[in-house]
Structure formats: C-alpha cells, structure tokens
Coordinates of C-alpha atoms in Angstrom, one line a residue:
M3 CA -8.5 55.1 11.5
F4 CA -11.5 53.1 10.7
Y5 CA -9.7 49.8 9.9
I6 CA -10.6 46.8 12.2
N7 CA -8.7 43.6 11.6
T8 CA -11.7 41.2 11.7
K9 CA -10.2 38.4 10.0
S10 CA -8.5 37.0 13.0
I11 CA -11.4 37.6 15.0
R12 CA -13.5 35.6 12.4
Q13 CA -11.0 32.9 12.4
K14 CA -11.0 32.5 16.1
E15 CA -15.0 32.6 16.1
V16 CA -15.0 30.0 13.5
I17 CA -12.6 27.7 15.4
L18 CA -14.2 28.1 18.8
L19 CA -17.8 28.3 18.0
R20 CA -18.1 26.1 14.9
I21 CA -14.8 23.8 14.2
L22 CA -14.3 22.9 17.7
P23 CA -17.9 21.7 18.7
T24 CA -18.1 19.9 15.4
T25 CA -14.7 18.3 15.8
V26 CA -15.7 17.1 19.4
V27 CA -19.0 15.6 18.4
F28 CA -17.3 13.9 15.3
C29 CA -14.7 12.3 17.6
A30 CA -17.4 11.2 20.1
F31 CA -19.5 9.5 17.5
M32 CA -16.1 8.0 15.8
V33 CA -15.2 6.7 19.4
V34 CA -18.5 5.0 19.6
T35 CA -18.1 3.7 16.1
L36 CA -14.9 2.3 16.8
I37 CA -15.8 0.6 20.0
S38 CA -18.9 -0.8 18.3
W39 CA -16.8 -2.0 15.5
S40 CA -14.3 -3.6 17.8
T41 CA -17.0 -5.2 19.6
T42 CA -18.5 -6.7 16.5
L43 CA -15.0 -8.1 15.4
S44 CA -14.6 -9.6 18.9
N45 CA -18.0 -11.1 18.7
N46 CA -17.1 -12.6 15.4
K47 CA -14.0 -14.1 17.0
I48 CA -16.1 -15.4 19.8
E49 CA -18.7 -16.8 17.4
Q50 CA -15.8 -18.4 15.2
K51 CA -14.3 -19.9 18.5
K52 CA -17.5 -21.2 19.7
S53 CA -18.3 -23.0 16.3
L54 CA -14.8 -24.4 16.1
D55 CA -15.5 -25.8 19.7
D56 CA -18.9 -27.2 18.4
S57 CA -17.2 -28.8 15.4
T58 CA -14.3 -30.3 17.4
T59 CA -16.7 -31.4 20.0
S60 CA -18.8 -33.2 17.3
V61 CA -15.8 -35.0 16.0
S62 CA -14.8 -36.2 19.3
N63 CA -18.3 -37.2 20.2
Y64 CA -18.6 -39.2 16.9
I65 CA -15.3 -41.1 17.6
S66 CA -16.3 -41.9 21.3
Q67 CA -19.8 -43.1 20.2
R68 CA -18.3 -45.2 17.4
V69 CA -15.7 -46.9 19.8
E70 CA -18.6 -47.6 22.4
S71 CA -20.7 -49.2 19.6
Y72 CA -17.6 -51.3 18.7
E73 CA -17.1 -52.4 22.2
D74 CA -20.5 -53.9 22.4
I75 CA -19.5 -56.1 19.4
L76 CA -16.4 -57.3 21.0
R77 CA -18.2 -58.1 24.2
G78 CA -20.7 -60.1 22.5
G79 CA -17.8 -62.0 20.8
A80 CA -16.1 -62.8 23.8
G81 CA -19.4 -64.2 25.3
L82 CA -19.4 -66.9 22.5
F83 CA -16.3 -68.4 24.2
G84 CA -17.8 -68.2 27.7
T85 CA -20.2 -70.8 26.8
N86 CA -19.8 -74.7 26.8
Q87 CA -20.3 -75.0 23.0
P88 CA -17.0 -75.1 21.3
V89 CA -16.5 -72.1 18.8
N90 CA -15.4 -72.8 15.2
E91 CA -15.0 -71.0 11.9
Q92 CA -18.7 -71.3 11.0
I93 CA -19.8 -70.0 14.3
W94 CA -17.4 -67.1 14.2
E95 CA -18.8 -66.3 10.8
N96 CA -22.5 -66.4 11.6
Y97 CA -21.7 -64.2 14.5
F98 CA -20.0 -61.7 12.2
K99 CA -22.8 -61.7 9.8
S100 CA -25.5 -61.1 12.5
Y101 CA -24.2 -57.5 13.1
E102 CA -23.9 -56.6 9.5
I103 CA -20.5 -55.0 10.5
Q104 CA -19.3 -54.0 7.0
S105 CA -22.6 -51.8 6.5
R106 CA -23.4 -50.7 9.8
Y107 CA -19.9 -50.2 11.3
P108 CA -17.6 -48.3 9.0
G109 CA -14.1 -48.2 9.8
I110 CA -13.6 -51.8 11.2
Q111 CA -11.2 -53.8 9.0
S112 CA -12.2 -57.0 10.7
I113 CA -13.2 -58.7 13.9
G114 CA -11.2 -61.6 15.0
Y115 CA -10.0 -63.7 17.7
T116 CA -6.4 -64.5 18.9
A117 CA -5.7 -67.3 21.5
I118 CA -3.3 -66.9 24.2
F119 CA -1.1 -70.0 25.2
P120 CA 2.3 -70.7 26.8
K121 CA 5.3 -72.0 24.8
S122 CA 4.7 -75.4 26.2
Q123 CA 1.6 -75.7 24.3
L124 CA 2.9 -74.1 20.8
S125 CA 3.0 -77.6 19.1
S126 CA -0.3 -79.0 20.5
K127 CA -1.9 -75.6 19.6
I128 CA -0.7 -75.6 16.0
Q129 CA -1.8 -79.4 15.5
E130 CA -5.2 -78.8 17.1
I131 CA -5.9 -75.7 14.7
K132 CA -4.5 -78.0 11.7
S133 CA -6.8 -80.7 12.7
Q134 CA -9.8 -78.2 12.0
G135 CA -9.3 -78.3 8.4
R136 CA -6.5 -75.8 8.0
P137 CA -3.5 -77.8 7.4
D138 CA -1.3 -74.9 6.2
F139 CA -1.6 -73.1 9.6
K140 CA 1.4 -71.7 11.3
I141 CA 2.5 -69.1 13.7
Y142 CA 4.4 -66.0 12.5
P143 CA 6.8 -64.3 12.7
E144 CA 8.8 -67.2 14.2
S145 CA 10.2 -66.2 17.6
Q146 CA 11.2 -67.8 20.9
Q147 CA 9.1 -66.4 23.7
D148 CA 7.3 -67.7 26.8
V149 CA 3.7 -66.7 25.7
Y150 CA 2.4 -66.5 22.3
S151 CA -0.9 -64.9 21.0
S152 CA -1.8 -66.2 17.5
I153 CA -4.8 -64.9 15.4
V154 CA -7.1 -68.0 14.9
Y155 CA -10.5 -66.6 13.7
V156 CA -11.1 -63.5 11.5
E157 CA -14.0 -62.1 9.5
P158 CA -14.6 -61.2 6.9
R159 CA -12.4 -63.6 5.1
S160 CA -11.0 -61.5 2.5
V161 CA -7.6 -62.3 1.1
N162 CA -5.9 -59.8 3.3
N163 CA -7.6 -60.8 6.3
V164 CA -7.2 -64.5 6.0
N165 CA -3.4 -64.0 5.5
T166 CA -3.2 -62.6 9.1
I167 CA -4.4 -65.9 10.6
G168 CA -1.3 -67.1 12.5
Y169 CA -0.1 -63.8 13.2
D170 CA 1.6 -63.6 16.9
M171 CA 0.4 -60.4 18.3
Y172 CA 2.7 -60.7 21.3
S173 CA 5.6 -60.3 18.9
E174 CA 4.8 -56.4 18.5
E175 CA 5.2 -54.3 21.7
T176 CA 2.3 -52.0 21.1
R177 CA -0.2 -54.8 20.6
K178 CA 1.2 -56.7 23.6
A179 CA 1.0 -53.8 25.9
A180 CA -2.6 -53.0 25.1
M181 CA -3.6 -56.7 25.4
D182 CA -1.9 -57.0 28.8
E183 CA -3.5 -54.0 30.0
A184 CA -6.9 -55.3 28.8
R185 CA -6.2 -58.6 30.5
D186 CA -5.3 -57.2 33.7
N187 CA -8.2 -54.7 33.9
A188 CA -11.0 -57.1 32.4
M189 CA -12.1 -54.3 30.0
P190 CA -11.7 -53.4 26.5
I191 CA -8.6 -51.4 25.7
I192 CA -7.4 -49.5 22.6
S193 CA -4.0 -49.7 21.4
D194 CA -1.7 -46.8 20.5
V195 CA -1.2 -46.2 16.7
V196 CA 0.3 -49.1 15.0
T197 CA 0.8 -50.1 11.3
L198 CA -2.0 -52.7 10.6
V199 CA -0.9 -56.1 9.2
Q200 CA -2.6 -56.7 5.8
G201 CA -0.9 -60.1 5.3
K202 CA 2.5 -62.0 5.5
D203 CA 4.1 -60.4 2.3
T204 CA 1.9 -57.3 1.3
T205 CA 3.4 -53.7 1.4
D206 CA 0.1 -52.2 1.7
K207 CA 0.5 -50.9 5.2
Q208 CA -2.0 -48.6 6.8
L209 CA -2.0 -46.7 10.3
G210 CA -4.7 -47.5 12.6
F211 CA -5.4 -49.0 16.1
L212 CA -6.8 -52.1 17.6
M213 CA -9.4 -52.7 20.2
F214 CA -8.9 -55.7 22.5
F215 CA -11.6 -57.3 24.8
P216 CA -10.2 -60.2 27.1
Q217 CA -11.6 -63.9 27.0
Y218 CA -11.2 -65.8 30.3
A219 CA -11.8 -69.4 31.0
P220 CA -15.5 -70.2 32.0
N221 CA -16.2 -70.2 35.7
S222 CA -12.7 -68.8 36.5
D223 CA -11.9 -66.4 39.3
I224 CA -11.1 -63.0 37.8
S225 CA -11.5 -60.9 40.8
T226 CA -7.8 -60.2 41.1
V227 CA -5.0 -59.5 38.7
E228 CA -3.3 -62.8 39.3
G229 CA -6.6 -64.6 38.7
R230 CA -7.0 -62.8 35.5
R231 CA -3.6 -63.5 34.1
R232 CA -4.2 -67.2 35.1
A233 CA -7.5 -67.4 33.5
I234 CA -6.9 -65.6 30.3
R235 CA -7.6 -67.7 27.1
G236 CA -7.7 -65.1 24.4
F237 CA -8.9 -61.9 22.9
V238 CA -11.7 -60.7 20.6
F239 CA -10.0 -57.9 18.8
A240 CA -11.0 -55.3 16.0
P241 CA -8.5 -53.5 13.9
F242 CA -9.4 -50.2 12.7
R243 CA -8.3 -48.1 9.8
A244 CA -8.0 -44.5 10.8
N245 CA -9.0 -43.0 7.4
D246 CA -12.2 -45.3 7.1
L247 CA -13.3 -44.6 10.6
I248 CA -12.9 -40.8 10.7
S249 CA -13.7 -39.9 7.1
Q250 CA -17.4 -40.8 7.8
I251 CA -17.6 -37.6 9.7
A252 CA -19.7 -34.9 7.8
A253 CA -17.3 -32.3 9.3
A254 CA -14.4 -33.8 7.3
D255 CA -15.7 -32.0 4.1
S256 CA -16.2 -28.6 5.5
N257 CA -14.3 -25.8 3.7
E258 CA -14.1 -23.7 6.9
F259 CA -13.2 -26.4 9.6
G260 CA -10.2 -28.8 9.6
Y261 CA -8.8 -31.1 12.1
T262 CA -5.8 -33.5 12.9
I263 CA -6.1 -36.5 15.1
Y264 CA -3.1 -37.6 17.1
G265 CA -2.9 -41.2 18.5
A266 CA -1.3 -40.1 21.6
V267 CA -0.8 -36.8 23.9
G268 CA 2.5 -35.0 24.5
D269 CA 5.8 -35.1 22.6
N270 CA 5.3 -38.7 21.2
K271 CA 1.9 -37.9 19.6
Q272 CA 1.5 -39.4 16.0
P273 CA -1.0 -38.2 13.7
I274 CA -3.3 -40.8 12.5
Y275 CA -5.6 -38.6 10.3
E276 CA -5.7 -35.1 9.0
S277 CA -8.7 -33.6 7.1
K278 CA -7.9 -32.5 3.5
N279 CA -8.2 -28.9 4.4
F280 CA -6.3 -28.6 7.6
Q281 CA -3.1 -27.3 6.1
R282 CA -4.8 -24.5 4.1
I283 CA -6.8 -23.3 7.0
N284 CA -4.0 -23.7 9.6
Q285 CA -1.9 -21.4 7.4
S286 CA -4.4 -18.5 7.2
R287 CA -3.9 -15.3 9.1
D288 CA -7.3 -15.0 10.8
K289 CA -7.6 -18.6 11.9
Q290 CA -8.8 -19.9 15.3
D291 CA -7.4 -23.1 16.7
V292 CA -8.4 -25.4 19.7
I293 CA -6.9 -28.7 21.3
K294 CA -9.2 -31.3 22.7
S295 CA -8.3 -34.7 24.2
I296 CA -10.4 -37.9 23.9
D297 CA -10.5 -40.6 26.5
L298 CA -10.9 -43.9 24.6
Q299 CA -10.7 -47.1 26.7
G300 CA -7.5 -46.5 28.3
V301 CA -5.8 -44.3 25.9
K302 CA -5.8 -40.5 25.3
W303 CA -6.2 -39.1 21.8
Q304 CA -5.6 -35.5 20.6
I305 CA -7.8 -33.5 18.3
E306 CA -6.2 -30.2 17.0
G307 CA -9.1 -28.4 15.3
V308 CA -8.7 -25.0 13.2
A309 CA -11.4 -22.9 11.7
S310 CA -11.3 -19.8 9.2
P311 CA -13.4 -16.9 9.4
E312 CA -15.8 -18.2 7.0
I313 CA -17.2 -20.5 9.7
V314 CA -19.3 -17.7 10.9
S315 CA -22.4 -16.6 8.7
S316 CA -21.6 -14.1 5.9
N317 CA -24.2 -11.8 7.7
Q318 CA -22.3 -11.7 10.8
R319 CA -18.7 -11.3 9.2
E320 CA -20.1 -8.3 7.0
R321 CA -21.7 -6.7 10.3
G322 CA -18.3 -5.2 11.4
S323 CA -17.8 -3.4 8.0
M324 CA -21.3 -2.3 8.0
V325 CA -21.0 -0.9 11.5
L326 CA -17.6 0.9 10.7
V327 CA -18.8 2.3 7.3
G328 CA -22.2 3.2 8.8
G329 CA -20.7 4.8 11.9
I330 CA -18.2 7.0 9.7
L331 CA -21.1 8.0 7.6
F332 CA -23.4 8.9 10.4
S333 CA -20.4 10.7 12.3
I334 CA -19.9 12.8 9.1
F335 CA -23.7 13.4 8.8
I336 CA -24.0 14.5 12.3
A337 CA -20.9 16.5 12.4
T338 CA -21.8 18.2 9.2
S339 CA -25.5 18.8 10.5
I340 CA -23.9 20.5 13.5
Y341 CA -21.6 22.5 11.7
I342 CA -24.3 23.8 9.3
L343 CA -26.5 24.3 12.3
L344 CA -24.0 26.4 14.2
S345 CA -22.9 28.3 11.1
T346 CA -26.4 29.3 10.4
R347 CA -26.9 30.3 13.8
A348 CA -23.6 32.3 14.1
K349 CA -24.5 34.0 10.8
A350 CA -27.8 35.0 12.0
L351 CA -26.5 36.3 15.3
A352 CA -23.7 38.1 13.3
Q353 CA -26.1 39.6 11.0
K354 CA -28.5 40.8 13.9
E355 CA -25.4 42.3 15.7
E356 CA -24.2 43.9 12.6
I357 CA -27.6 45.5 11.8
G358 CA -27.8 46.5 15.4
I359 CA -24.3 48.2 15.2
Q360 CA -25.1 49.7 11.8
Q361 CA -28.3 51.2 12.9
A362 CA -26.5 52.8 16.0
K363 CA -23.7 54.0 13.6
D364 CA -26.3 55.5 11.2
E365 CA -28.1 57.3 14.1
L366 CA -25.1 58.7 15.5
L367 CA -23.8 59.6 12.1
A368 CA -27.0 61.4 11.0
L369 CA -27.1 63.3 14.5
A370 CA -23.5 64.2 14.4
S371 CA -23.6 65.4 10.9
H372 CA -26.5 67.6 11.5
Q373 CA -25.0 68.8 14.7
L374 CA -21.6 69.6 13.0
R375 CA -22.9 71.2 9.7
T376 CA -24.3 74.1 11.4
P377 CA -21.2 75.5 13.1
A378 CA -19.0 74.5 10.3
T379 CA -21.4 76.6 8.0
G380 CA -21.2 79.6 10.3
V381 CA -17.4 79.2 10.5
K382 CA -17.3 79.3 6.7
Q383 CA -19.5 82.5 6.5
Y384 CA -17.5 84.3 9.1
V385 CA -14.0 83.4 7.7
G386 CA -15.2 84.3 4.3
M387 CA -16.4 87.8 5.6
L388 CA -12.9 88.3 7.1
R389 CA -11.2 87.3 3.8
E390 CA -13.4 89.8 2.0
G391 CA -12.3 92.6 4.2
F392 CA -15.6 93.2 6.3
A393 CA -13.5 93.8 9.3
G394 CA -10.7 95.9 7.8
P395 CA -7.8 95.3 5.6
L396 CA -5.8 92.2 6.2
T397 CA -2.0 91.8 6.2
K398 CA -0.5 89.1 4.0
T399 CA 0.1 86.8 7.3
Q400 CA -3.5 87.2 8.3
K401 CA -4.8 86.6 4.9
K402 CA -2.7 83.4 4.6
L403 CA -3.8 82.1 7.9
L404 CA -7.5 82.7 6.9
D405 CA -7.2 80.9 3.6
K406 CA -5.7 77.9 5.5
A407 CA -8.7 78.1 7.9
Y408 CA -11.1 78.5 5.0
A409 CA -9.6 75.5 3.3
S410 CA -9.6 73.2 6.6
N411 CA -13.2 74.1 7.2
E412 CA -14.1 73.4 3.5
R413 CA -12.6 69.8 3.8
Q414 CA -14.4 69.4 7.1
L415 CA -17.8 70.7 5.3
N416 CA -17.2 68.0 2.7
T417 CA -16.6 65.4 5.0
I418 CA -19.8 66.2 6.9
N419 CA -21.8 66.5 3.6
E420 CA -20.7 63.0 2.6
M421 CA -21.7 61.6 6.0
L422 CA -25.1 63.1 5.6
M423 CA -25.4 61.6 2.1
V424 CA -24.5 58.2 3.4
A425 CA -27.1 58.7 6.1
R426 CA -29.8 59.6 3.4
A427 CA -28.6 56.7 1.3
D428 CA -28.8 54.1 4.0
A429 CA -32.3 55.6 5.0
G430 CA -33.5 55.3 1.5
H431 CA -33.7 59.1 0.9
L432 CA -30.8 59.4 -1.8
S433 CA -32.9 61.0 -4.4
M434 CA -31.7 61.5 -8.0
K435 CA -32.3 64.6 -10.1
M436 CA -31.9 63.2 -13.6
E437 CA -31.0 65.8 -16.3
T438 CA -28.9 65.6 -19.4
V439 CA -25.3 66.3 -18.6
N440 CA -22.3 66.8 -20.6
M441 CA -19.9 63.8 -19.4
K442 CA -16.8 65.2 -21.3
K443 CA -17.0 68.6 -19.6
L444 CA -17.9 67.1 -16.4
L445 CA -15.1 64.8 -16.4
K446 CA -12.6 67.6 -17.4
D447 CA -13.7 69.9 -14.8
V448 CA -13.2 67.2 -12.1
V449 CA -9.7 66.5 -13.3
D450 CA -8.7 70.1 -13.7
E451 CA -9.9 70.8 -10.1
Q452 CA -7.7 68.2 -8.6
R453 CA -4.6 69.0 -10.9
S454 CA -3.0 71.2 -8.2
T455 CA -3.2 68.4 -5.7
I456 CA -1.9 65.6 -8.2
S457 CA 1.0 68.2 -9.1
E458 CA 1.7 68.7 -5.3
R459 CA 2.6 64.7 -5.3
D460 CA 4.8 65.0 -8.5
Q461 CA 2.1 62.8 -10.1
K462 CA 1.0 63.0 -13.8
C463 CA -2.7 62.5 -14.8
T464 CA -3.8 61.7 -18.4
L465 CA -7.2 62.5 -19.6
K466 CA -8.7 60.6 -22.5
L467 CA -11.9 61.8 -24.0
P468 CA -13.7 60.8 -27.2
K469 CA -13.9 63.4 -30.1
N470 CA -17.8 63.2 -30.2
E471 CA -19.9 64.9 -27.5
V472 CA -21.0 62.4 -24.9
S473 CA -24.1 63.2 -22.8
A474 CA -26.3 61.1 -20.3
K475 CA -29.4 61.5 -18.2
V476 CA -27.9 61.5 -14.7
D477 CA -27.8 63.4 -11.5
G478 CA -24.8 65.6 -12.4
Q479 CA -24.0 66.4 -8.6
Y480 CA -23.8 62.7 -7.5
I481 CA -21.9 61.5 -10.5
R482 CA -19.4 64.2 -9.9
I483 CA -19.1 63.1 -6.3
A484 CA -18.6 59.6 -7.5
I485 CA -15.7 60.6 -9.9
E486 CA -14.1 62.8 -7.5
N487 CA -13.9 60.0 -5.0
L488 CA -12.3 57.5 -7.5
L489 CA -9.8 60.3 -8.6
T490 CA -9.1 61.3 -5.0
N491 CA -8.3 57.6 -4.1
A492 CA -6.1 57.1 -7.1
T493 CA -4.0 60.2 -5.9
K494 CA -3.8 59.1 -2.3
Y495 CA -2.7 55.5 -2.8
T496 CA -0.2 56.1 -5.6
K497 CA 3.4 57.2 -4.7
R498 CA 5.1 60.1 -5.8
G499 CA 6.0 60.4 -9.2
G500 CA 3.0 57.9 -10.2
Q501 CA 0.6 58.1 -13.0
I502 CA -3.0 58.1 -13.2
R503 CA -5.1 57.8 -16.3
V504 CA -8.8 58.9 -16.6
E505 CA -10.7 57.7 -19.8
L506 CA -14.3 58.3 -21.0
T507 CA -15.9 55.8 -23.6
S508 CA -19.4 55.3 -24.7
T509 CA -21.9 53.3 -26.7
R510 CA -25.6 54.0 -27.5
Q511 CA -26.7 52.5 -24.3
K512 CA -24.0 53.3 -21.9
I513 CA -20.9 55.3 -20.8
S514 CA -17.8 54.0 -19.1
I515 CA -15.5 56.0 -16.8
K516 CA -12.1 54.3 -16.1
V517 CA -9.7 55.6 -13.5
R518 CA -6.5 53.7 -13.6
D519 CA -3.3 54.0 -11.4
N520 CA 0.2 52.4 -10.8
G521 CA -0.2 52.8 -7.0
V522 CA -0.1 50.1 -4.0
G523 CA -3.0 48.0 -5.2
V524 CA -5.4 45.9 -3.3
D525 CA -4.8 42.1 -2.2
E526 CA -7.5 39.8 -3.5
K527 CA -8.5 38.9 0.1
D528 CA -9.2 42.5 0.9
K529 CA -11.4 43.3 -2.0
D530 CA -14.4 42.5 0.0
M531 CA -13.9 45.5 2.2
L532 CA -13.4 48.1 -0.4
F533 CA -17.1 49.2 -0.8
K534 CA -18.2 48.7 2.9
K535 CA -18.8 51.7 5.1
F536 CA -16.0 52.9 7.3
S537 CA -13.6 50.4 5.9
R538 CA -10.1 51.3 5.2
I539 CA -7.6 48.8 3.9
Q540 CA -4.1 48.6 5.5
N541 CA -1.1 49.2 3.2
E542 CA 2.2 51.1 3.2
L543 CA 0.4 54.5 2.5
T544 CA -2.5 54.1 4.9
S545 CA -1.0 55.9 7.8
D546 CA 0.1 59.0 5.4
V547 CA -3.5 59.3 4.1
I548 CA -6.5 61.1 6.0
G549 CA -9.9 59.5 5.1
S550 CA -13.1 58.6 6.5
G551 CA -13.6 55.3 4.8
I552 CA -17.0 56.2 3.2
G553 CA -16.0 57.7 -0.1
L554 CA -16.2 54.2 -2.1
Y555 CA -19.3 53.0 0.0
L556 CA -21.1 56.4 -1.2
T557 CA -19.7 56.1 -4.8
K558 CA -21.4 52.5 -4.9
Q559 CA -24.5 53.9 -3.5
I560 CA -24.7 56.6 -6.3
I561 CA -24.0 54.2 -9.1
D562 CA -26.4 51.8 -7.8
S563 CA -28.9 54.4 -7.7
H564 CA -28.3 55.1 -11.4
N565 CA -29.0 51.4 -12.1
G566 CA -25.2 51.2 -13.1
S567 CA -22.3 49.0 -12.0
I568 CA -18.6 49.3 -10.6
I569 CA -15.8 46.9 -11.7
F570 CA -12.6 46.7 -9.7
E571 CA -9.4 45.3 -10.7
S572 CA -6.3 45.4 -8.9
T573 CA -2.9 43.9 -8.4
P574 CA -0.7 44.4 -5.4
N575 CA 2.2 46.8 -6.1
K576 CA 1.2 47.3 -9.8
G577 CA -2.0 49.5 -9.3
S578 CA -5.8 49.5 -9.6
Q579 CA -8.4 50.2 -12.2
V580 CA -12.1 51.2 -11.4
T581 CA -14.5 51.2 -14.0
L582 CA -17.8 53.1 -13.7
I583 CA -20.5 51.8 -16.0
I584 CA -23.7 54.0 -16.2
P585 CA -26.7 53.8 -18.5
R586 CA -27.1 57.0 -20.8
K587 CA -30.8 57.0 -20.1
P588 CA -32.3 55.6 -16.8
P589 CA -35.3 53.1 -16.9
Q590 CA -38.8 54.9 -16.8
T591 CA -39.4 53.7 -13.2
L592 CA -36.1 55.3 -11.9
E593 CA -36.9 58.5 -13.9
K594 CA -40.4 58.8 -12.5
I595 CA -39.1 58.4 -8.8
S596 CA -36.4 60.9 -9.4
Q597 CA -39.1 63.5 -10.5
L598 CA -41.1 63.0 -7.4
S599 CA -38.0 63.0 -5.2
I600 CA -37.1 66.2 -3.0
R601 CA -33.5 67.1 -3.2
P602 CA -31.8 67.6 0.1

C-alpha cells in the first residue's frame, strides 16, 4: 500500500545525474591526455629524426671537407711537375714534409706520383729511373699492354710504401678507370672502393680508395679531351684507408648514433666503413634510419645512419610518460571531484525534497487524524449504546453485526491514534509519563490480549518470563504500544502454523524484550527501510496483510524517547528477532522533562 520501489529510481538517478556526466568528463580529459601523449611521442620521433639527420650530415660534411683539403695537396704536387725544374725524390720528400701530412691530414696512407708512358718507352723509362739511384726498380705486375702507369715517387717512405714503387696502376681496372676519368676531365677524381696495395708480397690488405689529379706536359693544349690524352704525363695520387679517415669523426663513438658508409650507390654498393655500434642500434625496435648520398669528385658514396631513442635528451623522452601519467591522474581527480560535487548536490536536493515531502505528509497526517478521530469516536459511542440496548433489545444477528462494526471502528481508531502519535513525535511533542511499571505483568497482558489473533492463524506463542519481579521506570502506555507493534508484526509475517517466542530478561541497569518468529524474514538490502515512516517491504505475505507502515517507525520513536535501542536481526525465509533494550531508570534530564510534559 505504502511501498514504493525507490531502488530502481535511485539507480537511474545515480546513472543519469552522477555516473554519466562523470564518465563523459573523464573520457573527454582522457582523450585530451591521449592526444597530448601521442603528440609528445610524435615530437620525440621528429626530434630523433632531426638529430639523426644532423649527425649523418655532420659525417657527410666531415668527409667532404677532408676530401677537399686533400685535393689542394694533390694540386700542389701536380704543380711541381709543371715547372722547368726536374723533380726527384728529394724534392718530392721536401714537398711532402712541408704539409705535415701525417699529423694534419689523417687517413692519407701516402702521397705519390705515377708516370704514364706508352709501351714503346717501357725499357727507356725503367733505365731512366734506375739511373737515378734505384738499380732494383722494376714495373709489376708484368703484363703486356699499350700504356703503363708506374709509381715513381711515394712519401712517406715506409717499408710498405717503398714496396709499392713500380706498381702499375693501369693493371687494375678500378684504378685505371678513375685515372682515365681524371685525365679526360682535368680534375681530381676519387676511385671506387679498392684493396690498397701494401707491397709486393704482403697479405695485409685494407679497403680504401684513391684520389688522382692529372699532370700534363708543360705548355700543352689541354682544352680538349684529345689534347689532354696527348699531354698526360702522370698523376699525383693519394691512397686513403677508410678506417683511418672516418674513425676521426667524433660521432663514430656515439652510443646513440651509428652509420655505415658505402663506396657506391645501388645494388653494387660495397661497405667501406661501419661504426662499432651500427648493428646494435640497427636491430633495436624504436630506431630511426636515414640514407644520404655524398658527391665526392666524380663518385657517389652513400651513408646509412641509424639512431636509437636515446639520441633525444632524457627530459624529452620522459615527457611522454609524464604527460600520460599526469593526464590520467588529473582526469581521475577531475572526474572524482565532479562526482563528489554532483553527489553532494544531489543529496542536498534530495534531502531538501524529502524534508518538503515529509512536512507535507506530516501536515496532512495531523489534519486527517484530527478530522477522522472525532467522527470515529462518535461512531464508537453510538454503536456502543446500541450494543448495550439503549434502543431496545437486539436479535442475535443484529448484535453480531454491531460487534463487527464496533471491532472495525476500534481498528480504525487505533490507526488514527497511531497517526496522531507519529505526528506528535515528528513535532517533538511525544511526552513521556515516567512511572514504575511491572514489566512481567505488562508483557503477559500484551501476549494474552493477542492470543486469540495468534490462535486464529494456527500459530504458537511462547512467553518466557524471569522468576523474579522486573520493574522499570517507563511510560507504560507507550511501551505497551511498542511491544504490541512487534508482536503484531511477528504474527502478520509468520505463516500459519508458525512459532513466536517472547522473552523478558533484565540486569540491574536495563531490561531486554525479545520477540522472535520463524516467518518470511527480511533481506539485508531492505533493512534500512524497516523503521522508516510509511515503508512496507514487499514479500510473499505483504498482499495479505493490512498495515499503515508506521508501526515500527512509532516503536523506534518510543524507544528512542526512553533513551533505549532496537536491535534487528533477520534471515530471509528463516525468521526475524527484534530486541528492545530499555534502561530500568531513565536519565535525570529525561525524567525532569517527562514531569513537565503534558500528556495528550
């Protein structure tokens, strides 16, 4: 009758007014966080790529600058042969020493001069060189060809370098191709990757390359390719060991950057140098790579650079994690704050609304109770007079009907009185008249009065009282109402054939009244509704029971007014037990207030 299923309503309100807005705000902030995090990671990748480009460009520039400086040395060497003064070993040695090549130009293995002459001059050229104090000179490897190119001078004159004197560079195609290109273009040319010659018999071979600068006959016409071919007399050259040249680059020792240099571009590219950490970085998952080409005096080299994420500063790398963690924490904080704010606001509005509704109920209850009590009391008087025979003798049927009317009107008056008591309790006018009451007698009278009702439902009620007298200073009328409500509820919500047990115990300070049944019980989730006004819990017996939903509420108000407490224990389908704990003597303040109160 008075039961309203507010649980589903509250769940919808929580979802729509709290959880949904909070979730939307949280998701919005998380989207911003993820975008910021993704942007930070992208910026790290961009920075990693930029650092890699800078490092690779640095290597490329270093190599280009070195090659340009070596070109100047070769041009100067070619210039020696363009004068009228003949060049010999001593002049070549002095030229070499003037440049301090070994200390200032790392990577150069040597600087030499190779003469070009046709087959017809082979014998005379060998004799010419022998006559200069080198009787053991000969050209190797021995071969039959139209043109020879023999190394004549080389500095520094280490054992390996001296052993290269006499080597015919035209006997090897890569060298010959670079020399012919330099001759035809009248410019320095770098060869493709070659195995450097360390001597006639040595097995110490190293990868490298050579730079050639053509030397023409003085005052010859070299304006055309044909003229250059006729005027060519030799080449000033410098062989370079790739490791010695490139290992001077500072970036070679970087732990975050590695590179490999190839001596050609395309399918035929051949590595001439690889930094020590290239393979390690190249196998990492988050590497960045780049490929650059270098134009070196007619030949293209290729640099493949790789960089690990550590090439970016640690502060920048950690920024992504900081953005993600900070964003998540901030999103949680904002969402939690909004949820708390919405919850607080919703609770305040709900409390305000509940107070307003309750006030309206109380006013309506008080008004209805007063208006109903007067006619109900009048009906009771007139029906009583008819039962007593004031209007003449009654037949059995008339008396039976009047008895039922009287009982029905009595129940109505009880309900009206309960409502009036609730109204007074809510208004703070529930006054107590404290007096010493025999609790054994009071409890026995209540149980005896309801035995007929209990018997009608085939129930059994057991009353357990202590042997000694038990008295307490209470308001007997109100305590009686409280016990009646508990016993009535136990009867209503216990099936036919059930059992009810009422027990009284006491100590020096308090008394306990227990009412136990084996009825339908109450689920844990519904216990909060038990002592609320106009609340009835739905169960299998609710539809068969008439009630106003204020009995337990009034009971709690009465016990609270006595400074007592109520303990409720229940198990669904097994029964319930309600324990009233009442002080045997009320506090002084309560007793003084009760003496001043005016009973209704």
